[in-house]
Tab-separated table of C-alpha atoms in Angstrom:
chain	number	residue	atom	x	y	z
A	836	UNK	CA	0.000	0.000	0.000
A	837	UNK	CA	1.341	3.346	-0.954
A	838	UNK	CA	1.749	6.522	1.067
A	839	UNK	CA	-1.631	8.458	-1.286
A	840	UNK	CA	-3.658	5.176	-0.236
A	841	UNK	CA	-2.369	4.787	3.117
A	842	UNK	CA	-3.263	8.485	3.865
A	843	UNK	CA	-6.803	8.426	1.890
A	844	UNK	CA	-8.047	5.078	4.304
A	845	UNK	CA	-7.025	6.991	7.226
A	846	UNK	CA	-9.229	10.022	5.867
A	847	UNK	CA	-11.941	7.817	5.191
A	848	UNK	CA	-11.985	6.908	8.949
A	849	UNK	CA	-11.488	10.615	10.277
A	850	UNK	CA	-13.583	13.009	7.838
A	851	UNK	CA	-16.677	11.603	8.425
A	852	UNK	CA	-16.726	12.334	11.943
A	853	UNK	CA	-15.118	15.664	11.899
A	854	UNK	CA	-17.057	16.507	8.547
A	855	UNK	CA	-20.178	16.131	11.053
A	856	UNK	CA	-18.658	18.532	13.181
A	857	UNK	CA	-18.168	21.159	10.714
A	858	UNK	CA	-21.810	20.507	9.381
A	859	UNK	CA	-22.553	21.569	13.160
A	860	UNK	CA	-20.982	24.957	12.782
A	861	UNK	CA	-22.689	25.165	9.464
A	862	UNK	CA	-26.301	24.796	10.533
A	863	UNK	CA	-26.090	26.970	13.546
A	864	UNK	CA	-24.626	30.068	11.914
A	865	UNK	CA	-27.140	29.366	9.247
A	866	UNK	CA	-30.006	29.399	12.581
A	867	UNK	CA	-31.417	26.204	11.533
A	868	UNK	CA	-30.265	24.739	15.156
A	869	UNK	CA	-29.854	27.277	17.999
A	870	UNK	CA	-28.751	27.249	21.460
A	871	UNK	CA	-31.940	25.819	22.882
A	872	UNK	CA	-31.533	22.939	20.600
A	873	UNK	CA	-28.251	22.236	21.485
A	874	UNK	CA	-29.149	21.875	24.988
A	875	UNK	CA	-31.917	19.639	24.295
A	876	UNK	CA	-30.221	17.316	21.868
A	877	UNK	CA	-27.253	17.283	24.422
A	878	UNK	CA	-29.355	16.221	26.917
A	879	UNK	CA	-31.050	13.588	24.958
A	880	UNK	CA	-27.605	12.267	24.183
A	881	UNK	CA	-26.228	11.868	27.265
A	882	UNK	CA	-29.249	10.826	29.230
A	883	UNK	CA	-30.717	8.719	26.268
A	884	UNK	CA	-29.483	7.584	23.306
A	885	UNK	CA	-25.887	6.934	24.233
A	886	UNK	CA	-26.165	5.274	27.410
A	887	UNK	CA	-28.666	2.668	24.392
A	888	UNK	CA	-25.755	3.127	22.217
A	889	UNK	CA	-23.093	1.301	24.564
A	890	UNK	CA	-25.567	-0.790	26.068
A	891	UNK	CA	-26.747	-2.767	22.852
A	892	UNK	CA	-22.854	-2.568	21.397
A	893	UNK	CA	-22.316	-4.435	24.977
A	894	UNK	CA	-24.753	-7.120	24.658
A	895	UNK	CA	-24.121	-7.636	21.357
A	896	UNK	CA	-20.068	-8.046	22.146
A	897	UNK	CA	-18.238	-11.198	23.014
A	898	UNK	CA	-17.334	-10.136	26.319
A	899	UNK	CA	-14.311	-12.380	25.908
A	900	UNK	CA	-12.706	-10.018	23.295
A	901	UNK	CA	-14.277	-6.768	24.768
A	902	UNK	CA	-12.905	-7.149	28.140
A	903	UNK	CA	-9.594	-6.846	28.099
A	904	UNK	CA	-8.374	-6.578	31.203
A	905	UNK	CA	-4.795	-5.354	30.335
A	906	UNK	CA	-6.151	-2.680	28.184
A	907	UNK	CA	-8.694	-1.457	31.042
A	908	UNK	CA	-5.708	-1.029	33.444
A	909	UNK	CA	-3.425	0.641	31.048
A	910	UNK	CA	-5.623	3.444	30.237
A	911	UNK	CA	-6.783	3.589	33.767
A	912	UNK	CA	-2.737	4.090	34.262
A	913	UNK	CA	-2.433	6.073	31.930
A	914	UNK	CA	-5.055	8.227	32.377
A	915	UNK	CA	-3.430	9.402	35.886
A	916	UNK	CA	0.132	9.832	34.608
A	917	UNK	CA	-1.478	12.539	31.685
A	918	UNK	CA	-3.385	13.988	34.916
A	919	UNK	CA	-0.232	14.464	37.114
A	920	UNK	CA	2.178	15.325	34.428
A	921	UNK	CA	0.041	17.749	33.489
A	922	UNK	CA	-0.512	19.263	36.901
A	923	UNK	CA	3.125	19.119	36.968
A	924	UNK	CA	3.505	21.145	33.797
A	925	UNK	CA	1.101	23.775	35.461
A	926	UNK	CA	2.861	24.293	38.536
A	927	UNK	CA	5.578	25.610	36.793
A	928	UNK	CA	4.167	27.153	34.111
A	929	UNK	CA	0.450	28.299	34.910
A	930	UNK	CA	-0.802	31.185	37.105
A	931	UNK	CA	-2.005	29.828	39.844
A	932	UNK	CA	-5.946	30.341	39.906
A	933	UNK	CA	-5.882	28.834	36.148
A	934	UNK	CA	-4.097	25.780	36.718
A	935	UNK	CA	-6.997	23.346	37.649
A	936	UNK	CA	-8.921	24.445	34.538
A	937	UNK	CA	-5.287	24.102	32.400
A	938	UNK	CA	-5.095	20.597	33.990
A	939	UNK	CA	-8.473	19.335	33.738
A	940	UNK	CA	-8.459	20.406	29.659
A	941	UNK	CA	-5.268	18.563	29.188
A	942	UNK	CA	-6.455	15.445	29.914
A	943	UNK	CA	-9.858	15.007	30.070
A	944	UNK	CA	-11.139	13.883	26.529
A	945	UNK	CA	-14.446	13.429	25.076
A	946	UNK	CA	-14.004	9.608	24.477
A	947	UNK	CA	-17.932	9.280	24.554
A	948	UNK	CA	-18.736	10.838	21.619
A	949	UNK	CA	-15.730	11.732	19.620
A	950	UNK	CA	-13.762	8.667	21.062
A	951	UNK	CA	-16.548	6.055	20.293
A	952	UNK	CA	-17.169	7.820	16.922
A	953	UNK	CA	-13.956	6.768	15.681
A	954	UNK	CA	-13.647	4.026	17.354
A	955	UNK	CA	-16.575	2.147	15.382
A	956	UNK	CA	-15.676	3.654	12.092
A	957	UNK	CA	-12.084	2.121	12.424
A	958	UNK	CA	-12.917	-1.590	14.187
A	959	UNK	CA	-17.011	-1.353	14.221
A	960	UNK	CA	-18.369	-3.685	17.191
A	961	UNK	CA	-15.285	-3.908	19.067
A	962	UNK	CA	-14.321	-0.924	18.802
A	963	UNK	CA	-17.898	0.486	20.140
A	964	UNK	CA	-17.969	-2.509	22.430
A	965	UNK	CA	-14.486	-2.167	24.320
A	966	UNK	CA	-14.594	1.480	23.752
A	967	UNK	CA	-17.816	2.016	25.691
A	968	UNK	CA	-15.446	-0.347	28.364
A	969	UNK	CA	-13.118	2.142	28.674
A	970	UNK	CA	-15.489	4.872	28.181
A	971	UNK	CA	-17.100	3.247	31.794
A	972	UNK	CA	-13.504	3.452	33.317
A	973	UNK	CA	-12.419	6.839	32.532
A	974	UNK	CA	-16.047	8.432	33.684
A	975	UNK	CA	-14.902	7.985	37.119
A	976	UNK	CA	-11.588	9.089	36.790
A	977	UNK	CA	-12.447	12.433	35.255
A	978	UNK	CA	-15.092	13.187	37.672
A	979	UNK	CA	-12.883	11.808	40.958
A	980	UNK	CA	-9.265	14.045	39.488
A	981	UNK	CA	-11.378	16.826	37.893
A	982	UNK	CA	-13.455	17.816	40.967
A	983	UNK	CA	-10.118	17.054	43.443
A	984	UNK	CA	-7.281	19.685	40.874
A	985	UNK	CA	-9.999	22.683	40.364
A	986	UNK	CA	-11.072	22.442	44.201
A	987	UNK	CA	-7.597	22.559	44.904
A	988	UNK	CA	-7.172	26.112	42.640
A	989	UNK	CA	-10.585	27.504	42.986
A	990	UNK	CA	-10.614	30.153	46.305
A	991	UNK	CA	-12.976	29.151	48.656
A	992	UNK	CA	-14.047	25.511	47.054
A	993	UNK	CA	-14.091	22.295	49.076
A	994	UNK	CA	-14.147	18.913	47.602
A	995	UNK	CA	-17.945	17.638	48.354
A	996	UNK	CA	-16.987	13.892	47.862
A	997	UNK	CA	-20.502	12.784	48.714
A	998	UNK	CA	-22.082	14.655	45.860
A	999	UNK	CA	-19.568	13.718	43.545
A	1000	UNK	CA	-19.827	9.857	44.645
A	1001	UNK	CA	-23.822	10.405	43.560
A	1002	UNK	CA	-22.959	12.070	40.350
A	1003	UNK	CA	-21.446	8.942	39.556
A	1004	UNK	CA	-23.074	6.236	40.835
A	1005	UNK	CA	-26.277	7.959	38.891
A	1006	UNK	CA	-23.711	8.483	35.571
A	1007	UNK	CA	-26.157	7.141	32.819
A	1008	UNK	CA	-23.263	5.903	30.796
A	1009	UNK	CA	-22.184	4.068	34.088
A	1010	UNK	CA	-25.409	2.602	34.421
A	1011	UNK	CA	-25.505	0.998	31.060
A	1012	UNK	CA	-22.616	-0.250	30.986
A	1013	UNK	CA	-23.207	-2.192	34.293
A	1014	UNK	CA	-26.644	-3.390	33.215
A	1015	UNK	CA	-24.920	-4.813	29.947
A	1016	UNK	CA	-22.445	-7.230	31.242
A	1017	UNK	CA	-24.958	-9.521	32.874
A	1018	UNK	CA	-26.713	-9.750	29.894
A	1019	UNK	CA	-23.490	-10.041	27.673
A	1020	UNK	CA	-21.999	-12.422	30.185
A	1021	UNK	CA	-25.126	-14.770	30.296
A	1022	UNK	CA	-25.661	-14.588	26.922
A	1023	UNK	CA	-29.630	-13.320	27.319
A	1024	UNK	CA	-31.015	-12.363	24.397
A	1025	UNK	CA	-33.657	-9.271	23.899
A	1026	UNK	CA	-36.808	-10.113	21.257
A	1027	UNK	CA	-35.468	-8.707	18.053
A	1028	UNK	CA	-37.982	-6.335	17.828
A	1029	UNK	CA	-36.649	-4.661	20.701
A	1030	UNK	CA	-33.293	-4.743	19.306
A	1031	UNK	CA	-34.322	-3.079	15.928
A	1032	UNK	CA	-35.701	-0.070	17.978
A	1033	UNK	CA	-32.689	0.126	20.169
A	1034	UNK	CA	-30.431	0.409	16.693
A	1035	UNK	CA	-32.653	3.314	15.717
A	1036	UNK	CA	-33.120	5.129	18.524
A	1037	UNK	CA	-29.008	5.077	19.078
A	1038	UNK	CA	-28.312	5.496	15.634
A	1039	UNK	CA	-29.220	9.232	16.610
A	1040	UNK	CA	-26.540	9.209	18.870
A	1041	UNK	CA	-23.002	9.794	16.906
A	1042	UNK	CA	-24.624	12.356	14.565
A	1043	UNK	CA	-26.870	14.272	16.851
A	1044	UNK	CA	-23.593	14.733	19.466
A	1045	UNK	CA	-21.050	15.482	16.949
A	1046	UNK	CA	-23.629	18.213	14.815
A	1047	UNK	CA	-24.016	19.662	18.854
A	1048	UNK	CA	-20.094	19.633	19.166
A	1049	UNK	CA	-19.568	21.958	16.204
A	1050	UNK	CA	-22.885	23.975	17.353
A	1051	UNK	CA	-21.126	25.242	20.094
A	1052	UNK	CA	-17.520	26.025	18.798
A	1053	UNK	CA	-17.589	29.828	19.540
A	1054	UNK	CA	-15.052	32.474	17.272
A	1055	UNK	CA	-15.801	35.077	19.451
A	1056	UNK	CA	-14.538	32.597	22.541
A	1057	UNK	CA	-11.467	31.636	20.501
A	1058	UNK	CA	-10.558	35.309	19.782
A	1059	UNK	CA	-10.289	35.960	23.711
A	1060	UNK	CA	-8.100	32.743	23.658
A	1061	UNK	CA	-4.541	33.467	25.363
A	1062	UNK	CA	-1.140	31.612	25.935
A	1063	UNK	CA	-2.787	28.794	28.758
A	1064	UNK	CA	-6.003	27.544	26.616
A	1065	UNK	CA	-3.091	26.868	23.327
A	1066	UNK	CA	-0.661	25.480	25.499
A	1067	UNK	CA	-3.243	23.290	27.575
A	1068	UNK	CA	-4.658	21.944	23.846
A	1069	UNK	CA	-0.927	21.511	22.759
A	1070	UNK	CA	-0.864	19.044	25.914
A	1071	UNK	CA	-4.513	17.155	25.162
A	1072	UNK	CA	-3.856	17.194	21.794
A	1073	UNK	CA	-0.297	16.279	20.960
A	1074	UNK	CA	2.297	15.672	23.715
A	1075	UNK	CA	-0.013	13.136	26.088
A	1076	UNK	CA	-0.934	11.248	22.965
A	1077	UNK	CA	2.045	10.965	21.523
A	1078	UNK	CA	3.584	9.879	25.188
A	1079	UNK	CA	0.956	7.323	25.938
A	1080	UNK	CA	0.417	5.884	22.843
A	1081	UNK	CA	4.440	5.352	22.704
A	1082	UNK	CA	4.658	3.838	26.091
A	1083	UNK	CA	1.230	1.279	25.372
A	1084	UNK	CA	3.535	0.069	22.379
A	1085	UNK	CA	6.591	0.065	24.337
A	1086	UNK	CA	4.748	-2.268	26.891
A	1087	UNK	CA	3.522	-4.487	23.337
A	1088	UNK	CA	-0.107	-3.042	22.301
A	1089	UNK	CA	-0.420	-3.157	19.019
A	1090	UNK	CA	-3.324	-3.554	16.555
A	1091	UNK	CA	-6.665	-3.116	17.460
A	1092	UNK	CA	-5.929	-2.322	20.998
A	1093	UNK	CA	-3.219	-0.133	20.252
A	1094	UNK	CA	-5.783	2.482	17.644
A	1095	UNK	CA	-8.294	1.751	19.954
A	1096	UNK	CA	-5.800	3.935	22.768
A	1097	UNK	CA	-4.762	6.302	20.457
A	1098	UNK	CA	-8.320	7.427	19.688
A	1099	UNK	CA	-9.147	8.062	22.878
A	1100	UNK	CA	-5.840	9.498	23.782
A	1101	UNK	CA	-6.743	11.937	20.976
A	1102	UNK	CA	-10.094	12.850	21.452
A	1103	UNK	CA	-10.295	16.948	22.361
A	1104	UNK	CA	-11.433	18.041	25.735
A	1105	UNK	CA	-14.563	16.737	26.807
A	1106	UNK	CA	-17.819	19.654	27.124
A	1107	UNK	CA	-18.496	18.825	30.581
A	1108	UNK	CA	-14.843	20.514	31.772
A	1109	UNK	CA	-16.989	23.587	30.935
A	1110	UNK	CA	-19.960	22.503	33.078
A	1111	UNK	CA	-17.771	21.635	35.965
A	1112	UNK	CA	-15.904	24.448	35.415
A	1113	UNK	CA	-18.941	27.004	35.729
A	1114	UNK	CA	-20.193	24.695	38.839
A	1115	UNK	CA	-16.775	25.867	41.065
A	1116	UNK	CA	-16.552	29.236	39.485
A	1117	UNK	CA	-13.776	28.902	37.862
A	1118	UNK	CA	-12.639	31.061	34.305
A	1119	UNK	CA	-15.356	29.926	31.591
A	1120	UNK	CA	-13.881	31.335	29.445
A	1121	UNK	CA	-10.519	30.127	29.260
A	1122	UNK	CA	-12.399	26.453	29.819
A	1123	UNK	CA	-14.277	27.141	26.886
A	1124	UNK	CA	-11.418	27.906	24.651
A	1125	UNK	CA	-9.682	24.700	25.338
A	1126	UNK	CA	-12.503	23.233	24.147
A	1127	UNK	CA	-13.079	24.604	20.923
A	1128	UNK	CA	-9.274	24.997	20.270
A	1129	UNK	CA	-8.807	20.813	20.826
A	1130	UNK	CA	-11.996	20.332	18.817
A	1131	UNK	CA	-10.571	22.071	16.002
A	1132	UNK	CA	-7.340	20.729	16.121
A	1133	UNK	CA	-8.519	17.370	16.623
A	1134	UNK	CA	-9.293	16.758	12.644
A	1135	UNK	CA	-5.728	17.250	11.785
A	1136	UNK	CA	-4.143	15.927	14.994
A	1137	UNK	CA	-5.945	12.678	14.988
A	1138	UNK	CA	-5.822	12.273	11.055
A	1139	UNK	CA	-1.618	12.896	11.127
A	1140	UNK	CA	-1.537	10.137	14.389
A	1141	UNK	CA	-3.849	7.716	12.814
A	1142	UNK	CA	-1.770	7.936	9.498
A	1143	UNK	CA	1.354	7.916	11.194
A	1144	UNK	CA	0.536	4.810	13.603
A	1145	UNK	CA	-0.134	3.077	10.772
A	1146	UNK	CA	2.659	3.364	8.305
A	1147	UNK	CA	4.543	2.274	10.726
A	1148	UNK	CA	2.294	-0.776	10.722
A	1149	UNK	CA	2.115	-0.352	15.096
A	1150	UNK	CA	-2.124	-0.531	14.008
């Protein structure tokens, strides 16, 4: 395979997602979607159709190839290291009330949507099925190190552990994922018309977030964008990929498992390191910008890794 037809298979995995995206920005600064929309369809995502999404890819999964323990640890591993080496970073290079928003941007990634949308465009089933694994690991590691750095930076903020403990035990994306390995482990089958209406109804899912994702990329945001939101994407978006995906080969991923890291390495800052943001008063703003900055980024950044990863035949 040549280096053109190397790089146009990788495109043909990463513009469809990102091309979704752009169709977001697209409808909303031609008004056909608006900001109440957004919040609706967001909603419906998150409480809804993705929680169906990764509960029918679960049940439909051989749980023997899906749960792979090894992988679940190392991005549970790896997932802290990008947290404290990018606190690290920030101690030395971040004023001080802005490094818990700096660190929470640099590695907290939006693995449910963008992550998973990959994901099943490159490997299909298993890579929705032991993506929405992983996706069930890393919820509670964002929440637990998110809440714990911006209490730590945000004047007059306590960690409430209880209400974050509830936040998560109540995490719809949790929740499927723990109803679906019973029925995936003892093999119980749903009546198939229940399983046609679960495809359509998640079906909705992929589009519907990604069109929401590009619906609220702001220019005016990114134009108030300074030194810390480009330096904190520059971290989400290059240097913890790069290190983690490195060190998962080093330590023999490779394949499947390997891409299946890198994508959700990759994926740009997740939307709800705004919303936690706002919750402890921290800068918005700056939040925001990491946001839309690793979002945009993210179509090249992802593209060049995935390209990259595999011409060097490591996926």
């Amino acid at each position: 395979m040549d280096l053109v037809e190397l790089f146009s298979r990788t495109l043909d995995t990463t513009l469809p997602v990102f091309a979704m995206v752009f169709i977001g920005i697209v409808l909303k600064r031609l008004r056909l979607i608006d900001r109440d929309f957004v919040s609706t369809a967001s909603a419906l995502v998150f409480r809804a159709t993705l929680p169906t999404l990764i509960f029918l890819s679960l049940i439909k999964a051989d749980l023997g190839v899906a749960l792979d323990v090894p992988l679940l640890l190392f991005f549970a591993f790896a997932t802290l290291g990008q947290f404290f080496l990018s606190w690290l970073w920030a101690r030395f290079r971040v004023p001080h009330a802005d490094r818990g928003i700096y660190v929470q941007g640099a590695f907290r990634g939006n693995g449910g949507v963008v992550g998973l949308a990959l994901a099943a465009g490159m490997y299909g089933n298993y890579g929705l099925s032991a993506g929405s694994l992983l996706l069930g690991v890393v919820i509670v590691l964002y929440n637990v190190l998110s809440v714990w750095v911006l209490s730590v930076y945000q004047p007059g903020q306590t960690t409430n552990w209880r209400a974050m403990l509830k936040n998560i035990a109540t995490n719809p994306l949790i929740i499927s994922v723990l109803l679906a390995i019973p029925f995936t482990a003892l093999s119980i089958e749903l009546p198939s018309w229940v399983m046609t209406s679960g495809d359509y109804f998640a079906s909705l899912t992929l589009p519907l977030a990604l069109i929401c994702i590009g619906a609220t990329l702001s220019a005016a945001s990114l134009r108030s964008g300074h030194q810390v939101a480009l330096s904190s994407s520059l971290m989400k978006m290059a240097i913890l990929p790069a290190i983690s995906t490195v060190a998962a080969w080093g330590l023999g991923f490779s394949g499947p498992q390997l891409g299946l890291l890198f994508l959700f390495f990759a994926s740009p800052t997740a939307a709800a390191s705004f919303v936690m943001t706002k919750a402890m008063n921290g800068n918005v703003t700056l939040a925001a910008n990491i946001i839309a900055l690793t979002t945009l980024m993210a179509s090249i950044s992802i593209t060049l890794g995935i390209f990259l990863l595999r011409l060097a035949g490591w996926i």
